[in-house]
Coordinates of C-alpha atoms and ligand atoms in Angstrom, one line a residue:
M25 CA 71.4 148.1 -28.7
C26 CA 72.0 144.3 -29.0
G27 CA 69.1 142.3 -30.5
I28 CA 68.3 138.6 -30.5
V29 CA 66.2 136.5 -32.9
G30 CA 65.9 132.7 -32.9
Y31 CA 63.6 130.4 -34.9
I32 CA 62.7 126.7 -34.8
G33 CA 59.9 125.3 -36.9
K34 CA 59.3 123.8 -40.3
K35 CA 60.4 126.6 -42.5
P36 CA 64.0 127.5 -43.5
A37 CA 65.3 129.4 -40.6
F38 CA 67.7 131.8 -42.4
P39 CA 65.3 134.1 -44.2
I40 CA 63.2 134.4 -41.0
L41 CA 66.3 135.3 -38.9
L42 CA 67.3 137.8 -41.5
A43 CA 63.9 139.5 -41.6
G44 CA 63.8 139.5 -37.8
L45 CA 67.3 141.1 -37.5
K46 CA 66.3 143.8 -40.0
R47 CA 63.3 144.6 -37.8
L48 CA 65.8 145.1 -34.9
E49 CA 68.1 147.3 -36.9
Y50 CA 66.5 150.4 -35.4
R51 CA 68.0 149.6 -32.1
G52 CA 71.4 150.5 -33.4
Y53 CA 74.3 147.9 -33.9
D54 CA 77.8 147.7 -35.2
S55 CA 78.0 144.0 -36.1
F56 CA 75.7 141.0 -36.6
G57 CA 75.7 137.3 -37.0
F58 CA 73.7 134.1 -37.7
S59 CA 74.0 130.5 -36.8
V60 CA 71.8 127.8 -38.5
L61 CA 71.9 124.1 -37.7
D62 CA 71.7 122.5 -41.1
G63 CA 72.0 118.9 -40.2
K64 CA 75.7 118.2 -40.9
K65 CA 77.8 121.2 -40.5
P66 CA 76.4 124.2 -38.5
F67 CA 76.4 127.4 -40.6
L68 CA 78.0 130.5 -39.1
F69 CA 78.2 134.0 -40.5
K70 CA 79.3 137.0 -38.5
K71 CA 80.5 140.4 -39.7
T72 CA 81.0 144.0 -38.6
G73 CA 79.0 146.5 -40.5
K74 CA 75.4 146.7 -41.6
I75 CA 73.4 143.8 -42.8
S76 CA 72.6 145.5 -46.1
Q77 CA 76.3 145.6 -47.0
F78 CA 76.5 141.8 -47.1
E79 CA 73.1 140.8 -48.3
Q80 CA 74.3 139.9 -51.8
E81 CA 76.9 137.6 -50.4
F82 CA 74.8 135.7 -47.9
P83 CA 74.8 132.0 -48.6
D84 CA 71.6 130.1 -48.4
P85 CA 72.0 127.6 -45.6
N86 CA 69.5 124.8 -45.0
G87 CA 68.1 124.1 -41.6
E88 CA 65.0 125.0 -39.7
I89 CA 66.7 125.9 -36.4
G90 CA 68.8 129.0 -36.0
I91 CA 69.8 132.1 -33.9
A92 CA 70.9 135.6 -34.9
H93 CA 72.1 138.7 -33.3
T94 CA 72.9 142.4 -33.8
R95 CA 75.7 143.6 -31.5
W96 CA 76.3 147.0 -30.0
A97 CA 79.8 146.7 -28.6
T98 CA 80.4 146.9 -24.9
T99 CA 83.2 144.5 -23.9
G100 CA 85.6 144.0 -26.8
A101 CA 86.1 146.1 -29.9
V102 CA 83.9 146.1 -33.0
T103 CA 85.4 143.1 -34.9
D104 CA 84.1 140.1 -36.8
A105 CA 85.4 137.8 -34.0
N106 CA 83.6 139.7 -31.3
A107 CA 80.3 139.6 -33.1
H108 CA 77.8 136.9 -32.0
P109 CA 77.1 134.0 -32.2
H110 CA 80.0 132.8 -30.0
F111 CA 81.0 129.2 -30.0
D112 CA 82.9 126.5 -28.0
C113 CA 86.2 124.9 -28.8
K114 CA 84.7 122.3 -31.2
K115 CA 82.4 124.8 -32.9
E116 CA 79.4 122.7 -31.9
I117 CA 77.6 125.0 -29.4
F118 CA 76.5 128.5 -30.6
L119 CA 75.2 131.3 -28.5
V120 CA 73.9 134.8 -28.7
H121 CA 73.7 137.1 -25.7
N122 CA 72.4 140.5 -24.7
G123 CA 73.7 141.9 -21.4
I124 CA 77.0 141.8 -19.6
I125 CA 78.9 138.9 -17.9
E126 CA 80.6 140.8 -15.1
N127 CA 82.8 138.0 -13.9
Y128 CA 83.9 137.0 -17.4
Q129 CA 87.6 137.7 -16.9
E130 CA 87.8 135.3 -13.9
I131 CA 85.9 132.6 -15.7
R132 CA 87.9 133.1 -18.9
N133 CA 91.2 132.8 -17.0
Q134 CA 90.0 129.6 -15.4
L135 CA 88.7 128.1 -18.6
I136 CA 92.0 128.9 -20.4
K137 CA 93.9 127.1 -17.7
E138 CA 91.6 124.1 -18.3
G139 CA 92.6 124.2 -22.0
H140 CA 89.8 126.1 -23.6
K141 CA 90.8 128.1 -26.7
F142 CA 89.1 131.5 -27.0
N143 CA 88.4 133.2 -30.4
S144 CA 87.4 136.7 -29.2
E145 CA 87.7 139.3 -26.5
C146 CA 83.9 139.4 -25.9
D147 CA 82.6 138.6 -22.4
T148 CA 79.9 136.4 -24.0
E149 CA 82.3 133.8 -25.2
V150 CA 82.8 132.4 -21.7
L151 CA 79.2 131.3 -21.8
S152 CA 79.7 129.0 -24.8
H153 CA 82.8 127.5 -23.3
L154 CA 81.1 127.0 -19.9
I155 CA 78.2 125.2 -21.6
E156 CA 80.7 123.0 -23.4
K157 CA 82.3 122.2 -20.1
H158 CA 79.0 121.3 -18.5
F159 CA 77.5 119.5 -21.4
R160 CA 76.5 115.9 -20.6
G161 CA 74.0 115.2 -23.4
N162 CA 71.3 117.7 -22.5
L163 CA 71.7 121.3 -23.5
E164 CA 69.3 122.9 -21.1
E165 CA 71.0 121.2 -18.2
A166 CA 74.4 122.5 -19.4
V167 CA 72.9 126.0 -19.7
R168 CA 71.4 125.9 -16.2
E169 CA 74.7 124.9 -14.7
T170 CA 76.5 127.6 -16.6
L171 CA 74.2 130.3 -15.5
R172 CA 74.8 129.4 -11.9
E173 CA 78.4 130.4 -12.3
V174 CA 77.9 133.8 -13.9
K175 CA 77.3 137.3 -12.5
G176 CA 75.7 139.9 -14.6
T177 CA 72.8 140.2 -16.9
Y178 CA 71.7 138.1 -19.8
G179 CA 69.2 137.2 -22.4
I180 CA 70.6 134.2 -24.3
A181 CA 69.6 131.8 -27.0
V182 CA 71.7 128.7 -27.5
V183 CA 71.7 125.9 -30.2
S184 CA 74.0 122.9 -30.4
K185 CA 74.8 120.2 -32.9
R186 CA 75.2 117.9 -30.0
D187 CA 71.6 118.2 -28.8
P188 CA 70.2 119.6 -32.1
Q189 CA 66.4 119.7 -32.0
K190 CA 66.1 122.6 -29.7
I191 CA 66.8 126.2 -28.8
V192 CA 67.5 126.9 -25.2
V193 CA 66.9 130.4 -24.0
A194 CA 67.2 132.2 -20.6
R195 CA 67.0 135.6 -19.2
L196 CA 68.1 137.7 -16.3
S197 CA 67.5 141.5 -16.4
S198 CA 67.6 141.6 -20.2
P199 CA 64.4 141.3 -22.2
L200 CA 63.5 138.1 -24.0
L201 CA 60.1 136.9 -25.3
L202 CA 58.9 133.7 -27.0
G203 CA 56.8 134.0 -30.1
I204 CA 54.3 131.2 -30.1
G205 CA 53.2 130.3 -33.7
Q206 CA 51.6 127.4 -35.5
D207 CA 54.2 124.6 -35.3
E208 CA 56.9 127.2 -35.0
F209 CA 58.5 129.2 -32.2
L210 CA 60.6 132.3 -32.2
V211 CA 62.6 133.9 -29.5
A212 CA 63.5 137.6 -29.6
S213 CA 64.7 140.5 -27.5
D214 CA 62.0 142.8 -28.9
P215 CA 58.4 142.2 -30.1
A216 CA 59.3 144.0 -33.4
A217 CA 61.2 140.8 -34.5
V218 CA 58.3 138.4 -34.1
I219 CA 55.3 140.4 -35.1
T220 CA 55.2 139.3 -38.7
H221 CA 54.9 135.7 -37.5
T222 CA 52.7 135.8 -34.4
R223 CA 51.2 138.2 -31.9
Q224 CA 51.0 135.5 -29.2
V225 CA 54.0 135.9 -27.0
I226 CA 55.3 134.9 -23.6
N227 CA 57.6 137.3 -21.8
L228 CA 60.2 135.4 -19.9
D229 CA 60.8 136.4 -16.3
D230 CA 64.2 136.7 -14.7
N231 CA 65.9 133.4 -14.0
E232 CA 63.6 131.4 -16.3
I233 CA 65.0 129.0 -18.8
A234 CA 62.8 127.9 -21.8
V235 CA 63.3 125.1 -24.3
L236 CA 61.9 125.5 -27.8
K237 CA 61.5 122.3 -29.8
P238 CA 60.0 121.7 -33.3
G239 CA 56.5 120.9 -32.0
N240 CA 56.4 122.2 -28.5
F241 CA 58.1 124.2 -25.8
F242 CA 58.4 124.3 -22.1
I243 CA 59.4 126.8 -19.4
L244 CA 60.2 125.9 -15.9
K245 CA 57.0 127.6 -14.7
E246 CA 53.5 128.0 -16.3
K247 CA 53.2 131.5 -17.9
P248 CA 50.0 133.2 -19.3
L249 CA 49.8 134.0 -23.0
E250 CA 49.8 137.8 -23.7
T251 CA 48.8 139.6 -26.9
I252 CA 50.8 142.3 -28.6
E253 CA 48.4 145.1 -29.3
W254 CA 50.5 146.8 -32.1
E255 CA 49.3 146.5 -35.6
R256 CA 51.8 144.9 -38.0
G257 CA 52.2 148.0 -40.2
E258 CA 52.8 150.2 -37.3
A259 CA 56.5 149.1 -37.2
E260 CA 56.9 150.0 -40.9
K261 CA 57.6 153.4 -42.5
K262 CA 54.3 153.7 -44.4
G263 CA 55.8 155.8 -47.2
Y264 CA 57.7 158.2 -45.0
P265 CA 61.4 158.5 -45.7
H266 CA 62.3 157.9 -42.1
F267 CA 60.8 156.4 -39.0
T268 CA 61.6 159.7 -37.2
I269 CA 59.3 161.8 -39.3
K270 CA 56.7 159.1 -39.4
E271 CA 56.6 159.0 -35.6
I272 CA 56.6 162.8 -35.3
M273 CA 53.6 162.9 -37.7
E274 CA 51.8 160.2 -35.9
Q275 CA 51.5 162.3 -32.7
P276 CA 47.8 163.3 -33.1
E277 CA 46.9 159.6 -33.1
S278 CA 49.4 158.5 -30.5
L279 CA 48.2 161.2 -28.1
E280 CA 44.6 160.3 -28.9
N281 CA 45.4 156.7 -27.9
T282 CA 47.1 157.8 -24.6
L283 CA 44.0 159.8 -23.7
K284 CA 41.3 157.5 -25.1
G285 CA 38.7 156.4 -22.4
R286 CA 40.7 158.1 -19.7
L287 CA 39.3 161.6 -19.5
L288 CA 36.3 162.0 -17.2
I289 CA 35.4 165.5 -18.0
N290 CA 32.3 165.8 -15.8
E291 CA 34.2 164.5 -12.8
G292 CA 37.3 166.5 -13.7
T293 CA 39.6 163.5 -13.3
A294 CA 41.3 160.7 -15.1
K295 CA 40.2 157.1 -15.2
L296 CA 43.4 155.0 -14.9
G297 CA 42.5 151.3 -14.7
G298 CA 46.1 150.4 -13.9
L299 CA 46.1 152.5 -10.7
E300 CA 42.7 151.5 -9.3
A301 CA 43.9 148.6 -7.3
I302 CA 46.3 150.8 -5.3
Q303 CA 44.3 154.0 -5.2
D304 CA 43.9 153.9 -1.4
K305 CA 47.7 153.6 -1.0
L306 CA 48.2 156.4 -3.5
R307 CA 46.0 158.7 -1.4
K308 CA 48.5 158.5 1.4
I309 CA 51.6 159.3 -0.6
K310 CA 53.3 162.5 0.5
R311 CA 56.3 162.6 -1.9
L312 CA 57.2 161.4 -5.4
N313 CA 60.5 160.5 -7.0
I314 CA 60.3 160.3 -10.8
I315 CA 63.1 158.3 -12.2
A316 CA 64.1 158.0 -15.9
C317 CA 66.9 158.4 -18.5
G318 CA 67.4 160.5 -21.6
T319 CA 64.3 161.9 -23.2
A320 CA 62.0 160.2 -20.8
R321 CA 63.7 162.2 -18.1
H322 CA 62.7 165.4 -19.8
A323 CA 59.1 164.3 -19.8
A324 CA 59.5 163.5 -16.1
L325 CA 60.7 167.1 -15.5
V326 CA 57.5 168.4 -16.9
G327 CA 55.7 165.9 -14.6
E328 CA 57.5 167.4 -11.6
Y329 CA 56.1 170.8 -12.3
M330 CA 52.6 169.5 -12.9
L331 CA 52.5 167.3 -9.9
E332 CA 53.7 170.0 -7.6
E333 CA 51.5 172.7 -8.9
Y334 CA 48.2 170.8 -9.4
A335 CA 48.4 167.7 -7.2
N336 CA 50.3 169.5 -4.5
I337 CA 52.7 166.7 -4.0
P338 CA 56.5 167.4 -3.6
A339 CA 58.2 165.7 -6.6
E340 CA 61.8 165.3 -7.5
V341 CA 63.2 163.9 -10.8
D342 CA 66.2 161.6 -10.7
S343 CA 68.5 160.4 -13.5
A344 CA 68.3 156.6 -13.1
S345 CA 72.0 156.3 -13.8
E346 CA 72.7 158.5 -10.7
F347 CA 70.0 157.3 -8.4
R348 CA 71.7 154.2 -7.0
Y349 CA 75.0 156.0 -6.4
R350 CA 73.7 158.8 -4.3
K351 CA 71.9 158.2 -1.0
P352 CA 68.3 159.1 -1.8
V353 CA 66.2 159.8 1.3
L354 CA 63.1 157.8 0.7
D355 CA 60.5 157.3 3.4
K356 CA 57.5 155.0 3.5
D357 CA 55.2 157.8 2.2
T358 CA 57.2 158.2 -1.0
A359 CA 56.1 156.6 -4.3
A360 CA 58.6 156.2 -7.1
I361 CA 57.5 156.7 -10.7
F362 CA 59.6 155.1 -13.5
V363 CA 59.2 156.7 -16.9
S364 CA 60.5 154.6 -19.8
Q365 CA 59.5 154.1 -23.5
S366 CA 61.0 150.7 -23.7
G367 CA 60.6 149.6 -20.2
E368 CA 64.0 147.9 -20.5
T369 CA 66.6 150.6 -19.9
A370 CA 69.2 149.0 -17.6
D371 CA 69.7 152.0 -15.3
T372 CA 66.0 152.5 -14.9
L373 CA 65.5 148.9 -14.0
A374 CA 68.4 148.9 -11.6
A375 CA 66.9 152.0 -9.8
L376 CA 63.6 150.2 -9.7
K377 CA 65.2 147.2 -8.0
E378 CA 66.8 149.5 -5.5
V379 CA 63.5 151.2 -4.7
K380 CA 61.6 147.9 -4.4
Q381 CA 64.2 146.7 -1.9
R382 CA 63.2 149.7 0.2
G383 CA 59.6 148.7 0.1
L384 CA 58.2 151.8 -1.6
I385 CA 55.2 151.9 -4.0
T386 CA 56.4 151.8 -7.6
L387 CA 54.6 153.1 -10.6
G388 CA 55.5 152.7 -14.3
I389 CA 54.8 155.0 -17.2
V390 CA 55.7 152.8 -20.0
N391 CA 55.1 152.2 -23.7
V392 CA 56.1 148.6 -24.4
V393 CA 53.5 146.3 -23.0
G394 CA 54.9 143.4 -20.9
S395 CA 58.3 145.1 -20.6
S396 CA 60.4 144.7 -17.5
V397 CA 59.4 148.1 -15.9
A398 CA 55.8 147.3 -16.6
R399 CA 56.0 144.0 -15.0
E400 CA 58.1 144.9 -12.0
T401 CA 56.3 148.0 -10.9
D402 CA 53.3 147.7 -8.6
A403 CA 51.0 149.6 -10.9
G404 CA 51.2 151.9 -13.9
I405 CA 50.0 153.7 -16.9
Y406 CA 50.7 152.4 -20.4
I407 CA 51.2 155.4 -22.7
R408 CA 49.9 153.4 -25.8
S409 CA 52.0 155.3 -28.4
G410 CA 52.5 152.1 -30.5
P411 CA 56.0 151.0 -31.6
E412 CA 58.6 153.7 -31.6
I413 CA 61.4 152.6 -33.9
A414 CA 63.6 155.7 -34.4
V415 CA 66.3 155.8 -31.8
A416 CA 65.4 159.4 -30.9
S417 CA 62.2 159.4 -29.0
T418 CA 59.4 161.7 -30.2
K419 CA 55.8 160.4 -30.0
A420 CA 56.6 158.5 -26.8
T421 CA 57.8 161.7 -25.2
T422 CA 54.6 163.7 -25.8
S423 CA 52.5 160.7 -24.7
Q424 CA 54.6 160.4 -21.5
I425 CA 53.8 164.0 -20.7
A426 CA 50.1 163.4 -21.4
A427 CA 50.2 160.4 -19.1
L428 CA 51.9 162.5 -16.4
A429 CA 49.0 165.0 -16.9
L430 CA 46.5 162.2 -16.4
L431 CA 48.4 161.1 -13.3
T432 CA 48.4 164.7 -12.0
L433 CA 44.6 164.7 -12.4
F434 CA 44.2 161.4 -10.7
L435 CA 46.4 162.3 -7.7
G436 CA 45.3 165.9 -7.6
R437 CA 41.6 165.0 -7.4
Q438 CA 42.4 162.6 -4.6
R439 CA 43.7 165.6 -2.8
D440 CA 42.7 169.3 -3.0
M441 CA 42.3 169.9 -6.8
A442 CA 39.0 171.7 -7.3
L443 CA 36.4 170.1 -9.6
V444 CA 36.5 173.1 -11.9
M445 CA 40.3 172.9 -12.2
G446 CA 40.0 169.2 -13.0
Q447 CA 37.4 169.9 -15.6
R448 CA 39.6 172.6 -17.2
I449 CA 42.5 170.3 -17.4
T450 CA 40.5 167.4 -18.8
K451 CA 38.9 169.6 -21.4
E452 CA 42.2 171.1 -22.5
L453 CA 43.8 167.6 -22.7
A454 CA 41.0 166.4 -24.9
K455 CA 41.9 169.2 -27.4
I456 CA 45.6 168.4 -27.5
P457 CA 45.6 165.9 -30.4
E458 CA 43.8 168.4 -32.7
L459 CA 46.2 171.2 -31.7
V460 CA 49.2 169.0 -32.5
K461 CA 47.7 168.3 -35.9
K462 CA 47.6 172.0 -36.6
I463 CA 51.3 172.5 -35.6
L464 CA 52.3 169.6 -37.9
E465 CA 50.9 171.5 -40.8
Q466 CA 53.8 173.9 -40.5
D467 CA 56.3 171.2 -41.4
V468 CA 57.4 172.9 -44.7
Q469 CA 58.0 176.3 -42.9
I470 CA 60.1 174.5 -40.3
E471 CA 62.1 172.7 -42.9
E472 CA 62.8 176.1 -44.5
L473 CA 64.0 177.3 -41.1
A474 CA 66.2 174.3 -40.7
E475 CA 67.7 175.2 -44.1
K476 CA 68.3 178.8 -43.1
Y477 CA 70.1 177.7 -39.9
K478 CA 71.9 174.7 -41.2
N479 CA 75.3 176.2 -41.1
F480 CA 75.3 177.0 -37.4
D481 CA 77.2 174.5 -35.3
N482 CA 75.9 175.7 -31.9
F483 CA 72.4 176.4 -30.6
M484 CA 71.1 177.6 -27.3
Y485 CA 67.6 176.5 -26.2
I486 CA 66.0 178.5 -23.4
G487 CA 62.7 178.2 -21.5
R488 CA 61.3 178.7 -18.1
K489 CA 59.0 176.7 -15.7
Y490 CA 57.2 174.1 -17.8
D491 CA 59.2 175.0 -20.8
Y492 CA 62.6 174.5 -19.2
P493 CA 62.3 170.8 -19.8
T494 CA 61.1 171.6 -23.4
A495 CA 64.3 173.6 -23.9
R496 CA 66.3 170.6 -22.6
E497 CA 64.5 168.2 -24.9
G498 CA 64.8 170.5 -27.9
A499 CA 68.6 170.7 -27.4
H500 CA 68.7 166.9 -26.8
K501 CA 66.9 166.2 -30.0
I502 CA 69.1 168.3 -32.3
K503 CA 72.2 166.8 -30.7
E504 CA 70.9 163.3 -31.2
V505 CA 69.8 163.5 -34.8
A506 CA 71.8 166.3 -36.3
Y507 CA 75.0 166.1 -34.2
V508 CA 74.8 169.8 -33.5
H509 CA 76.1 171.1 -30.3
A510 CA 73.2 172.5 -28.3
E511 CA 72.5 173.6 -24.7
G512 CA 69.2 173.5 -23.0
C513 CA 69.1 176.2 -20.4
R514 CA 66.7 177.9 -17.9
G515 CA 66.0 181.4 -19.2
G516 CA 66.8 182.8 -15.8
E517 CA 70.2 181.1 -15.6
L518 CA 71.5 182.5 -18.9
K519 CA 73.2 185.5 -17.3
H520 CA 75.0 183.3 -14.8
C521 CA 77.0 181.6 -17.6
E522 CA 75.7 180.7 -21.0
L523 CA 75.3 184.3 -22.1
A524 CA 79.1 184.3 -22.5
L525 CA 78.6 182.0 -25.5
I526 CA 76.2 184.2 -27.3
D527 CA 77.3 186.0 -30.5
E528 CA 76.1 186.3 -34.0
N529 CA 77.2 182.7 -34.7
F530 CA 75.3 181.1 -31.7
P531 CA 71.5 181.2 -32.4
T532 CA 68.9 180.7 -29.6
V533 CA 65.6 178.9 -29.8
A534 CA 63.5 180.6 -27.2
I535 CA 60.3 178.8 -26.0
C536 CA 58.2 181.7 -24.9
P537 CA 54.4 181.0 -25.1
S538 CA 52.1 183.6 -23.6
N539 CA 52.0 182.4 -20.0
S540 CA 53.0 183.3 -16.4
V541 CA 56.7 183.6 -17.3
Y542 CA 56.3 185.4 -20.6
E543 CA 57.6 188.8 -19.4
K544 CA 60.6 187.1 -17.8
M545 CA 61.3 185.3 -21.1
M546 CA 61.2 188.6 -22.9
S547 CA 63.9 189.9 -20.7
N548 CA 66.1 186.9 -21.5
I549 CA 65.4 187.4 -25.2
E550 CA 66.5 191.0 -24.9
E551 CA 69.7 189.9 -23.2
I552 CA 70.5 187.7 -26.2
K553 CA 69.5 190.3 -28.7
A554 CA 71.8 192.8 -27.1
R555 CA 74.7 190.4 -27.7
G556 CA 73.8 190.0 -31.4
G557 CA 72.5 186.4 -31.1
P558 CA 70.0 185.3 -33.8
I559 CA 66.7 184.2 -32.1
I560 CA 64.0 181.8 -33.2
A561 CA 61.0 182.1 -30.9
V562 CA 58.3 179.5 -30.3
A563 CA 55.4 181.7 -29.4
T564 CA 51.6 181.6 -29.0
E565 CA 49.4 182.3 -32.0
G566 CA 48.3 185.9 -32.1
N567 CA 51.5 187.3 -30.6
E568 CA 52.5 189.6 -33.4
D569 CA 54.7 191.8 -31.2
I570 CA 57.3 189.2 -30.8
K571 CA 58.2 189.5 -34.5
N572 CA 59.8 192.9 -33.7
L573 CA 62.2 191.3 -31.3
V574 CA 63.3 188.0 -32.9
D575 CA 64.5 186.8 -36.3
D576 CA 62.0 184.0 -36.8
V577 CA 58.8 182.8 -35.1
I578 CA 57.1 179.4 -34.9
Y579 CA 53.6 179.7 -33.6
I580 CA 51.8 177.2 -31.5
P581 CA 48.1 177.3 -30.4
K582 CA 47.1 178.5 -26.9
T583 CA 46.6 175.8 -24.2
L584 CA 47.0 175.5 -20.5
E585 CA 50.5 176.4 -19.3
M586 CA 51.1 172.8 -18.0
L587 CA 50.3 171.3 -21.4
T588 CA 52.4 173.7 -23.5
P589 CA 55.4 171.4 -23.6
I590 CA 53.4 168.9 -25.6
L591 CA 52.8 171.5 -28.2
A592 CA 56.1 173.3 -28.1
L593 CA 58.1 170.1 -28.6
I594 CA 56.5 169.4 -31.9
P595 CA 58.3 172.2 -33.9
L596 CA 61.5 171.4 -32.0
Q597 CA 61.3 167.8 -33.1
L598 CA 60.7 168.8 -36.7
F599 CA 63.5 171.3 -36.6
A600 CA 65.9 168.7 -35.3
Y601 CA 64.7 166.1 -37.8
H602 CA 65.1 168.4 -40.8
S603 CA 68.5 169.7 -39.6
G604 CA 69.7 166.1 -39.4
V605 CA 68.4 165.2 -42.9
L606 CA 69.9 168.4 -44.3
R607 CA 73.3 167.5 -42.8
G608 CA 73.1 164.1 -44.4
H609 CA 72.8 162.0 -41.3
N610 CA 71.1 158.7 -40.6
V611 CA 68.4 160.3 -38.4
D612 CA 66.7 157.1 -37.5
K613 CA 69.9 155.5 -36.2
P614 CA 72.3 158.2 -34.9
R615 CA 75.9 157.1 -34.6
N616 CA 77.0 155.7 -31.3
L617 CA 73.4 155.6 -29.9
A618 CA 70.9 152.9 -29.3
K619 CA 67.2 152.8 -28.9
S620 CA 67.1 150.7 -25.8
V621 CA 70.1 150.9 -23.6
T622 CA 70.1 147.5 -21.8
V623 CA 73.6 147.9 -20.3
E624 CA 74.6 150.2 -17.5
Ligands
G6P17 C1 68.3 155.8 -25.1 C2 67.5 156.3 -26.3 C3 66.8 157.6 -25.9 C4 65.9 157.3 -24.7 C5 66.6 156.7 -23.5 C6 65.7 156.2 -22.4 O1 69.3 156.6 -24.7 O2 68.4 156.6 -27.3 O3 66.0 158.0 -26.9 O4 65.3 158.5 -24.3 O5 67.4 155.6 -24.0 O6 64.9 155.1 -22.9 P1 63.6 154.6 -22.3 O7 63.2 153.4 -23.2 O8 63.9 154.2 -20.9 O9 62.6 155.7 -22.4

């Protein structure tokens, strides 16, 4: 989704902006643009398409101040004119924006009446004209007045030839951080864009305006410095052909990081520093709502099963995009848990605001440190997966499930989970990274399987209990990266509808580890087999019998039933990845999708 980078310092701005935009490409975009103040005539370049298509023709503007943007179209088609930066009538004020100006039409009509000439259909353009209208010599004042008139969400960066030695930035519900370097400052919508320059950042809060000047900067309120914990190289491919496969392969380490220092095996519980301050309040909680979008929602569904079975707390998963529009019954004993890799998903944030208004306890399960969900929830658990660049989430998902298992231990041991049960879960969790490593060794076989099945255009994924969410996520993954139609279905529901789809051209991936619902899954597999559907089973090592029933088997090691989804997801991620590559798709940046969906 849209990305912002800005630079002010002593070096030529353009190469820094270009490098920053490239580090934001993973978010998905359809057009991009730059504006650099080069003393006399401001430089402006904006185009639809990918940056790499134009790199040869980029001019080399002078100037140490500039802003840049990748756009993912919402209001207005994908055209050069609608790309950012947007500018005023005199082409003296340039602005990039993430978010949506909801009342843009009304403002635009008014400004047109006042004589302003618009160049695009994009909602953002009203901001540059409003700033022009309010400009009386000081850019931040004009920005402040402008923002009072708009409704919606924004992260903006503005430069102007008329007040040239500064970048003015502001945010409301759209992430923006300042990178604080040695005699240079950056602004970006995502830490990935600043990390090669500095790890010292300040995350802007809603309604804050900051002014970056060549030697200093100020915000309207004092803010503490935070440190990005990611290593520089983590956001690079490290020899892998795609971020997707790099991130799949990183899961032994990312899971290790999620669990590090948090498993108290003797006490049979989890040490979660982020929850300690509110542990007494959590003891009184009687209900949980888990709210998330996309893949994070599938991790949340696994959490629902775990929290009910082992912490004995009724739990319900909501799609963040639906939550505000139904009438959720939330009483004071309910806590809401927000699961989000980015911590910036607009729907998740909107649901969080709604819950906060009702005065409930809010918890975040988040990857990006300092993100909006992390800052706006009362307490939480960082999943510590490191930067996830590929649009389709993989390593964050398994870490989200591991974090939900830690939460289950924490809340369960506050309630009636027996010490021995807590010890069993902690011991099994500790083994998970090693087990994941073993599964990853089957990459070549799974690639062969993807080759064998590459001509099928439809897949059914089935699972029961903990592996129903696994089936949903397996289907989600192959849709995202291979553009293959897939359905994720509860094994028990098949005969009520989806069985009608099954024939020899509609293969099924059946997640059927040896657990409490194994026999039931076998009946579902029989139902499919009787209709001639090819079947790939994900089964527990040692289960030789299953080979007689299905066409192909992928084995995963034995673990606790509640932790099986972490293991079962690994081959499904690999299968989706290889299917996408074999079909020739850009697996890291699937068409029409974005990494961080910052609009509703
Ligand atoms: C987008 C991404 C998905 C992701 C979802 C939720 O749709 O393409 O991969 O699962 O957003 O993102 P979050 O950052 O909140 O986990």
